[in-house]
Amino acid sequence: MAFTFAAFCYMLSLVLCAALIFFAIWHIIAFDELRTDFKSPIDQCNPVHALVLPEYSIHSLFCIMFLCAQEWLTLGLNVPLLFYHFWRYFHCPADSSELAYDPPVVMNADTLSYCQKEAWCKLAFYLLSFFYYLYWLRFRLGTRPVSSLHPSAQPGVW
Amino acid sequence: MSAPAGSPHPAASARIPPKLGGAAASGAAAPAGPGPGPHQQNGPAQNQMQVPSGYGLYPQNYVAPSGHYSQGPGKMTSLPLDSQSGDYYPGLYTVPTQNVVTPNTASQQPGAQQMYGRVPPAPHVVGSALGSFQGAMSSASHLQTSASQPYSSFVNHYNSPAMYSVNSSVASQGLPSTCGHYALSAVSNASYPGVPYPSLPAGDPYRQQMLTSQSALTVRPIRESSLSGQNTAVSHPSPLPPPPSQQYQQQQSLSGYSTFSWSAPGLPSTQDNLIRNHTSQVAANNNPTNTVADSLSRSVMQNVQPPKSSPVVSTVLSGASSTRPPPAAPRPAEPAASVAQPPELSQQKGMQYGEYVNNQASSAPTPLSSTSDDEEEEEEDEEAGVDSSSTTSSASPMPNSYDALEGGSYPDMLSSSASSPAPEPAPEPDPAPAPAPAVPQPSKLAKPFGYGYPALQPGYQNATTPLNSGVPPSSPGYSGFQQYAQQYPGMNQLSSSLGGLSLQSSSQPESLRPVNLTQERNILPMTPVWAPVPNLNSDLRKLNCSPDSFRCTLTNIPQTQALLNKAKLPLGLLLHPFRDLTQLPVITSNTIVRCRSCRTYINPFVSFIDQRRWKCNLCYRINDVPEEFMYNPITRSYGEPHKRPEVQNSTVEFIASSDYMLRPPQPAVYLFVLDVSHNAVEAGYLTVLCQSLLENLDKLPGDSRTRIGFMTFDSTIHFYNLQEGLSQPQMLIVSDIDDVFLPTPDSLLVNLHESKELIKDLLNALPNMFTNTRETHSALGPALQAAFKLMSPTGGRVSVFQTQLPSLGAGLLQSREDPNQRSSTKVVQHLGPATDFYKKLALDCSGQQTAVDLFLLSSQYSDLASLACISRYSAGCIYYYPSFHYMHNPSQAEKLQKDLKRYLTRKIGFEAVMRIRCTKGLSMHTFHGNFFVRSTDLLSLANINPDAGFAVQLSIEESLTDTSLVCFQTALLYTSSKGERRIRVHTLCLPVVSSLADVYAGVDVQAAICLLANMAVDRSISSSLSDARDALVNAVVDSLSAYGSTVSNLQHSALIAPSSLKLFPLYVLALLKQKAFRTGTSTRLDDRVYAMCQIKCQPLVHLMKMIHPNLYRIDRLTDEGAIHVNDRVVPQPPLQKLSAEKLTREGAFLMDCGSAFYIWIGKSCDNNFIEDVLGYPNFASIPQKMTHLPELDTLSSERARSFITWLRDNRPLSPVLHVVKDESPAKTEFFQHLIEDRTEAAFSYYEFLLHVQQQICK
């Protein structure tokens, strides 16, 4: 098969997924720093806020692309997280969405451990989906995935 | 703005705004005002200040404020050992310092000075807002070398300390006379028919206790005597005539008394004994009968309970009721602890114990007596001083002045302190005479003084008070007693208090006695409920932190989380860390000994492995004992680290070094932001405020650097230039509220002392400046932004007065309340903030060490839910005066005035952080109160005040099987109003248990309720009110059913609770009917939110009154069981349950709701009472609105008034008195507090029990 839109979607999502993995790791580090007192929640939450919106929008972009590409299975796998993001976004305290992580509250052990778990789960999800996208990318790109991707590969091997 | 202290503050003016127009010309009010100078905006540059205070190293560039740290060599000389050895100042307020003037002293001083290179901040000021008066007084007196009253009082105090140091032999020598007293009392007890002695089962442990106690009596009495001596001092304003011996001493050397109190360091032991005797005798002499009466009466009041509890108890009770020889009562309890020990030990223990008790007792009077806190405080302080010992041989007056300074509020002191907070002059003059006053308690046990380890000495002057923290003045009389009561199980009927003690005994603990709630008609005890005593051995128990500062919901900590889950009880801590203490050991040392891994401060619960090593009780790391710590300044001996004050007191205060500063200590800075819109002017609060400020201007805590500023706002923001040198205040108006800037940033916050005249002019003019205003808008948000900019270079306190909904600029709010929903039983909305503006601003403020205190005086809805955020996250406090009007609502005006007085003069700490640590395995997971949580165990408190309470929820992360004790430690690091960095450390130790029954036995029901209330507030904001209510009911249902399942022989028809939990359902019902959580009764949203705010930030003592008011019958007050306070007799009527069935038409009842008093007059109330107390001939002539009791010269009037005054003392919010006639419309206010009765929307107590039972059976 050729380089279809679906393949493009997977390729793009592969790249962006790497970014999401980075975000997730960053979150984990940030919360860990909070837990170990390295930073004040106010200092820490601001950069975290800055990453929340990009993360949500990137993920929504995936979903839209897979919807357009009619990759239903992939879409189905992503929809739960999408809804979770929507819920998170609209369930923020008071009126400002940027306070997804509320500095005064985030230090509550419950909240903090919740945030950490959330970050770990997301990391796992993004990692898995990274390989999932990789697999589907190869799959969408056709039957000769490896050799086409790697011209140097010996045809004789196949 | 430039802080003298060298606070790094960037030039305020970042840029000059292009438009000057923003600032209008001076208003009419400031005629002289030349146009505003160039307006400079405070750019972000100002914000650079930041620097949250934390534990951090302060770089060397730190500049000591000149006054505070006098390091010059000259000073050195002047400050003898004191400064160097570190001040151990006992009392918050007054430190009675005695110098030990022993022959040694003089000779040694020079040497000592040489020895110590560094001069610690000489003037350690112990700040106490409350104490200001007294402190000042006392300090003043101290300064004078002449023997004045205070001294005499000291003498008394000294006795106690002496006792402390005294050996057993001394004890026996002790005060014969006092012993006599006691003996008598004991006799009387015995004779009393009701005495249960005989009834005691032979095997009963209590009995043994009794016996021991008696034997211990000899020891004990001494203490008592000392106490009584103290009491006398307190009660008698007039100076006690110093005993001849004393005078003699004084003549010898100024420091004469010091000699007294502590066996002079150098003196041989024999001398010590003699001295002690002296003191004791003196004490005895001093004790007028009334002192004795005091002590007696106190005990009596405790005793007043119903006869139910254990026989022993009853004995005590009977004694008490019989006019009271009560002293005997307390004793028995004490001995209990020592019972097991061999005689010698027991004796010693007894002594120590006794001392402990005494201290408590002595502290107790304070609360009781304190009509005027100040007066008494002075006395107390002295007392504190007595306890404390200072190593320094030379006494320098410093400490005194220090204290006074800390008290801060005292005008005189201020002036003196102006140059430098530390009274420099004092030390200098002293050196030779070694003025007694200066050194706080020179060594209690001073022997090796001087010789021992000179090098070490610097460490301490300490006032070690053997005892725990003093009783908080706040707690009404009984606080002092708590210890007693607790010790003695029987005394309180409350089984809950018994928990710990009874556990030790083999029999089933009283606190576990099953109570059938539905059968028990009078569940409420007749006397106040005490906190249960942890089941620790006597050594630890007497070292433990006072329950007034530190309480845990479970005094027996379950071993595992699973066990905790099984018990279904909340686990958490209730803290009142900055409470006004009557005695507090203050320690100055070069090194503050802390665990190297978890940074725990050394405390009484660490274990010393050998001489040189100690094991941390929180993380179990083994640490080295620093060389300096090996020297004990109290005993003046080397090699006894376990005798150090840090290890003898669970509440101590350290003077922190520059390691604990991120920047130089900030000065006290106060900014007042006042609403002057039409609404505000109409309400007339400005008059009250300005008047109050004028009166208290000199008492504001602070030092010579104190700064103050004013802003007013309506639709524009007005600044006041008060720069020294102006002929009158200059008003600068900024009308650009979208981009607020500061005109002349340098002159808006001015030095209080330099510009005092201008400030007074302004305060005099303010109330009339806006009388004709037509501006109805309120730009609160921009005003707060401006205030933030103004404060950010230094930090400090912003007091905001607001009278309506903010309607302009950033942070404007809409009315969200639907009056029709006020009494809805379904959904209560809008409990959370409408905007994040205030929260964000508060966080910014918190980062700049600025706290915002909100005074809301509004007649309409003002969206307190949103506004409160500004205080909640910046560690401020919130005051709310609904429908305030100076004319139409005089009681509110009076309340505001009294609250302001307290608010302005109370102690304050700046740039504070509080860290709570607990033993490995436990972890904190949620905090309640007003603060910002900076990390998992660190609370950032821009300001800390003595009325702030906190709650912490705990969870058990790892099983505690390998330990039998857990400890909690809070460390509050703050800058005192004198610019001194201090650390106040409280440590609480609790046992770990593995059985469910033990967990129930140790429940502290009041603490549990307060923690639940805090959790319910969170729940109602994050979820919904009905959720919170359900959770409260479930808490009862779960815990009682969990208990039921542990009791095998349970009849299912009955609702059984352990005795320790028997009040749980009642309190939960009270909570459900509290304004914060009630439904179905019309409650204004702001009232509800305010009640929630109070639940979050009130300390336990005050919160309990709010939740469950106390009801007393006052038409038949008698002197039976009365206590004596300040020469006044305060009757102690029994508590009534909160039910209309207790109200009789013939009676008059007083309800104490914490923030309000109601006197309900029955229709057929005795005309004599109405005439004698209310001043009206009969019931019909009593007016509808009456808020004062007339001062009539009749016995019943006197009793009623003294009782009310006594109740009123030491409340953070002064309660307003309402006289409610039966059948007047106001009576609904009264009846809504009768929580055991049924209302239209809520269960009665019995119905509630049935409901709970039904739920359990389901």
Short mmCIF file of C-alpha atoms in Angstrom, two decimals, chain B residues 471-621:
data_model
loop_
_atom_site.label_atom_id
_atom_site.label_comp_id
_atom_site.label_asym_id
_atom_site.label_seq_id
_atom_site.Cartn_x
_atom_site.Cartn_y
_atom_site.Cartn_z
CA VAL B 471 -2.10 26.88 80.32
CA PRO B 472 -3.33 28.97 77.58
CA PRO B 473 -5.10 31.94 78.76
CA SER B 474 -7.72 31.26 76.26
CA SER B 475 -9.04 28.27 77.90
CA PRO B 476 -11.37 29.24 80.52
CA GLY B 477 -10.46 28.27 83.92
CA TYR B 478 -10.46 24.67 83.61
CA SER B 479 -7.59 24.42 81.33
CA GLY B 480 -5.28 24.54 84.16
CA PHE B 481 -6.98 21.71 85.61
CA GLN B 482 -6.90 19.52 82.75
CA GLN B 483 -3.88 17.86 83.93
CA TYR B 484 -5.32 17.22 87.24
CA ALA B 485 -8.48 15.99 85.99
CA GLN B 486 -6.92 13.84 83.49
CA GLN B 487 -4.63 12.31 85.86
CA TYR B 488 -7.34 11.47 88.07
CA PRO B 489 -9.74 9.39 86.26
CA GLY B 490 -12.51 9.79 88.59
CA MET B 491 -12.54 13.44 88.60
CA ASN B 492 -14.19 13.91 85.38
CA GLN B 493 -17.00 11.86 84.83
CA LEU B 494 -16.02 11.93 81.33
CA SER B 495 -14.80 8.62 80.64
CA SER B 496 -13.00 9.94 77.71
CA SER B 497 -10.52 11.64 79.84
CA LEU B 498 -9.89 8.51 81.64
CA GLY B 499 -8.74 6.63 78.70
CA GLY B 500 -5.10 6.62 79.14
CA LEU B 501 -4.89 6.17 82.79
CA SER B 502 -7.44 3.57 83.12
CA LEU B 503 -5.83 1.54 80.46
CA GLN B 504 -2.92 1.03 82.66
CA SER B 505 -4.96 -0.44 85.33
CA SER B 506 -5.92 -4.00 84.90
CA SER B 507 -9.59 -3.37 85.07
CA GLN B 508 -11.52 -2.38 82.04
CA PRO B 509 -10.78 1.17 81.19
CA GLU B 510 -13.43 3.61 82.06
CA SER B 511 -13.33 4.98 78.59
CA LEU B 512 -14.40 1.64 77.26
CA ARG B 513 -17.36 1.28 79.53
CA PRO B 514 -20.22 0.64 77.18
CA VAL B 515 -22.88 3.28 77.31
CA ASN B 516 -26.33 2.67 76.05
CA LEU B 517 -26.95 5.94 74.33
CA THR B 518 -30.66 5.60 74.00
CA GLN B 519 -31.01 4.83 77.67
CA GLU B 520 -28.66 7.44 78.97
CA ARG B 521 -30.70 10.49 79.46
CA ASN B 522 -28.09 12.91 80.64
CA ILE B 523 -25.24 12.23 78.39
CA LEU B 524 -23.68 15.62 78.83
CA PRO B 525 -21.40 15.91 81.82
CA MET B 526 -21.90 18.73 84.23
CA THR B 527 -18.43 20.08 83.74
CA PRO B 528 -16.43 20.85 80.68
CA VAL B 529 -14.94 17.97 78.80
CA TRP B 530 -11.21 17.53 79.12
CA ALA B 531 -8.89 16.08 76.63
CA PRO B 532 -8.01 12.49 77.33
CA VAL B 533 -4.54 11.76 78.56
CA PRO B 534 -2.43 9.51 76.42
CA ASN B 535 -1.67 6.20 77.98
CA LEU B 536 1.99 6.79 78.53
CA ASN B 537 4.18 6.14 81.45
CA SER B 538 4.34 8.91 83.92
CA ASP B 539 7.68 10.21 82.77
CA LEU B 540 6.56 10.73 79.26
CA ARG B 541 3.16 11.92 80.23
CA LYS B 542 4.42 14.78 82.21
CA LEU B 543 6.74 15.77 79.43
CA ASN B 544 4.06 15.65 76.82
CA CYS B 545 2.78 18.67 75.01
CA SER B 546 -0.20 20.46 76.42
CA PRO B 547 -3.44 19.39 74.79
CA ASP B 548 -4.25 23.02 74.30
CA SER B 549 -1.53 23.34 71.72
CA PHE B 550 -1.50 19.93 70.26
CA ARG B 551 -4.14 17.27 70.20
CA CYS B 552 -4.66 14.10 68.31
CA THR B 553 -8.05 12.62 67.58
CA LEU B 554 -6.81 9.24 68.71
CA THR B 555 -4.60 9.28 71.74
CA ASN B 556 -3.81 5.65 71.06
CA ILE B 557 -2.49 5.40 67.57
CA PRO B 558 -3.53 2.23 65.77
CA GLN B 559 -0.71 0.09 64.58
CA THR B 560 -1.79 -0.29 61.00
CA GLN B 561 -3.96 1.46 58.52
CA ALA B 562 -6.15 -1.62 58.49
CA LEU B 563 -6.82 -1.24 62.17
CA LEU B 564 -7.58 2.42 61.67
CA ASN B 565 -9.98 1.57 58.90
CA LYS B 566 -11.65 -0.92 61.14
CA ALA B 567 -12.18 1.68 63.81
CA LYS B 568 -13.78 4.06 61.30
CA LEU B 569 -12.52 7.06 63.14
CA PRO B 570 -10.69 10.01 61.68
CA LEU B 571 -7.02 10.26 62.52
CA GLY B 572 -5.59 13.72 62.66
CA LEU B 573 -3.98 16.46 64.65
CA LEU B 574 -5.46 19.66 65.94
CA LEU B 575 -2.91 22.41 66.37
CA HIS B 576 -2.86 25.72 68.07
CA PRO B 577 0.81 26.42 67.63
CA PHE B 578 1.10 30.11 68.31
CA ARG B 579 -1.20 30.23 71.25
CA ASP B 580 -0.44 32.73 73.96
CA LEU B 581 1.58 30.87 76.48
CA THR B 582 2.16 31.88 80.01
CA GLN B 583 5.43 30.17 80.21
CA LEU B 584 7.70 29.08 77.51
CA PRO B 585 11.32 28.13 77.67
CA VAL B 586 13.29 30.18 75.22
CA ILE B 587 16.62 28.86 74.22
CA THR B 588 19.50 30.55 72.59
CA SER B 589 22.33 28.41 71.57
CA ASN B 590 24.86 28.42 68.86
CA THR B 591 23.71 25.17 67.50
CA ILE B 592 20.17 24.03 67.49
CA VAL B 593 20.38 20.31 67.81
CA ARG B 594 18.48 18.52 65.12
CA CYS B 595 18.46 15.11 63.57
CA ARG B 596 20.79 15.04 60.66
CA SER B 597 18.53 13.13 58.40
CA CYS B 598 14.99 14.26 59.11
CA ARG B 599 15.85 17.59 60.68
CA THR B 600 13.74 16.94 63.73
CA TYR B 601 14.50 19.17 66.66
CA ILE B 602 15.75 17.39 69.69
CA ASN B 603 12.88 16.81 72.05
CA PRO B 604 11.99 15.04 75.27
CA PHE B 605 11.15 11.82 73.48
CA VAL B 606 14.46 11.08 71.89
CA SER B 607 16.53 8.40 73.47
CA PHE B 608 20.11 8.83 74.49
CA ILE B 609 22.08 5.79 73.59
CA ASP B 610 25.01 6.93 75.57
CA GLN B 611 26.49 10.20 76.58
CA ARG B 612 27.44 11.20 73.12
CA ARG B 613 24.72 9.89 70.92
CA TRP B 614 21.01 10.24 70.66
CA LYS B 615 18.49 8.45 68.56
CA CYS B 616 15.91 10.44 66.69
CA ASN B 617 12.43 9.47 67.65
CA LEU B 618 10.97 10.22 64.24
CA CYS B 619 13.37 8.57 61.86
CA TYR B 620 15.43 6.50 64.30
CA ARG B 621 18.71 7.80 63.04
#
